[in-house]
Tab-separated table of C-alpha atoms in Angstrom:
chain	number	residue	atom	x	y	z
W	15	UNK	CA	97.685	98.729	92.621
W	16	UNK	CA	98.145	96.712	96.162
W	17	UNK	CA	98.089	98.159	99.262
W	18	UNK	CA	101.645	96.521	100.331
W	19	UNK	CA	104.213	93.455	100.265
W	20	UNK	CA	105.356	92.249	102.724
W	21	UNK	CA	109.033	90.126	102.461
W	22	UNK	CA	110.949	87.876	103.864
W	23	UNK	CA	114.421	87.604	102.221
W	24	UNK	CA	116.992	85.130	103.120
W	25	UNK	CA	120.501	86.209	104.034
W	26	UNK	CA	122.225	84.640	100.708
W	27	UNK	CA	119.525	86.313	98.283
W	28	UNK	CA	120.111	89.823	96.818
W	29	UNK	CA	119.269	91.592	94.040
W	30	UNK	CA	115.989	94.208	95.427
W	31	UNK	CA	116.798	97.596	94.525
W	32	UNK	CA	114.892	100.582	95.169
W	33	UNK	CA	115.063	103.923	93.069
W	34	UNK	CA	115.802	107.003	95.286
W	35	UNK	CA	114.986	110.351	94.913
W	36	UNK	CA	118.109	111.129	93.692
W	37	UNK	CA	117.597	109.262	90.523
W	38	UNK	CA	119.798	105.936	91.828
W	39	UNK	CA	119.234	102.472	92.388
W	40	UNK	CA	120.060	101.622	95.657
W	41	UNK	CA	120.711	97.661	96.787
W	42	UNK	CA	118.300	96.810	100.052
W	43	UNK	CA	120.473	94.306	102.285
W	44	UNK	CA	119.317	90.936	103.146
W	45	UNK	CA	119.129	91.208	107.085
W	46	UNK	CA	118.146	87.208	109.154
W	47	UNK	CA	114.878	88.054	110.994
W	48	UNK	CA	113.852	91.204	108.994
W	49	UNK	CA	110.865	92.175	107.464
W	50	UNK	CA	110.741	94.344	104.402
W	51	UNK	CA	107.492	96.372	103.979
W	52	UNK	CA	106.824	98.124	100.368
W	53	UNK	CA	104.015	99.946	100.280
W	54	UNK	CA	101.754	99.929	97.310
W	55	UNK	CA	99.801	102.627	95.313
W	56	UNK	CA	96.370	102.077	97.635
W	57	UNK	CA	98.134	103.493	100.653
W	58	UNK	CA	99.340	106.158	98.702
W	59	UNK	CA	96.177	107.041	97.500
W	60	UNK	CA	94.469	106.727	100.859
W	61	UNK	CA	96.737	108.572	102.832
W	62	UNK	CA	97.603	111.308	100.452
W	63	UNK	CA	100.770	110.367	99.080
W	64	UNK	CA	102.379	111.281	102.933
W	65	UNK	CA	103.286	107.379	102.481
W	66	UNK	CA	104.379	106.669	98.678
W	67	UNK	CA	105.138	103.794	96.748
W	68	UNK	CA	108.630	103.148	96.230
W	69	UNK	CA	109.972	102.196	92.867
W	70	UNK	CA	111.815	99.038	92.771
W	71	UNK	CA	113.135	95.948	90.989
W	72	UNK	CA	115.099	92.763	91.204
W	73	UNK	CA	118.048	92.044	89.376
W	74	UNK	CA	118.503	88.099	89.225
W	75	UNK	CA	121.039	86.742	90.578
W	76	UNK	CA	121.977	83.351	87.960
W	77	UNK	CA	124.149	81.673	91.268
W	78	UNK	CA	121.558	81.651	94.130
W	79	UNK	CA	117.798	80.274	94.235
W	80	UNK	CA	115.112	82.387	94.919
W	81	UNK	CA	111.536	81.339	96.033
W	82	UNK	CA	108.479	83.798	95.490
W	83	UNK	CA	104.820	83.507	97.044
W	84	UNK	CA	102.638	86.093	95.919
W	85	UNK	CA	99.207	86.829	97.298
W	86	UNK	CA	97.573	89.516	95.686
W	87	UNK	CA	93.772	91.849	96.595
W	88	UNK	CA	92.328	94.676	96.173
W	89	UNK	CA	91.310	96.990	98.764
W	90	UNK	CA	87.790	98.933	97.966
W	91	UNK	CA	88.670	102.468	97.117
W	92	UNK	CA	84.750	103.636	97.608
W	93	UNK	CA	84.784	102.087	101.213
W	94	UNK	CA	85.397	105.160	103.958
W	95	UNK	CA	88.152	104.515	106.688
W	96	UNK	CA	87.187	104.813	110.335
């Protein structure tokens, strides 16, 4: 339901998986200075599905900290892009 995310992961803290198409979870590396963009179902919907969400999860990790700030909106479907 949101257009994307947007994350910041530090080096120690893993755990985000993404589901391929192959049917496997697949671990996404902590990289210093890297963004990590998942797009959400609204760009999917406006573009198509040429851009699709991704299926994903975090598995928690009980040894390392993790900090979350989430910021959520909602894009209005019934307004036309230009």
């Amino acid at each position: 339901s949101q257009m994307f995310t947007i994350l910041s992961i530090q080096p120690h803290s893993t755990g985000l998986q993404v589901l391929t198409s192959e049917n496997k979870w697949i671990e996404i590396p902590p990289l210093a200075g890297h963004l990590i963009v998942n797009l959400g179902s609204q760009i999917a919907h406006l573009t198509n599905d040429v851009f699709r969400t991704a299926p994903h999860r975090v598995l928690t990790q009980r040894d390392s900290e993790r900090n979350l700030m989430a910021v959520f909106f909602y894009a209005n479907m019934n307004l036309p892009l230009e």
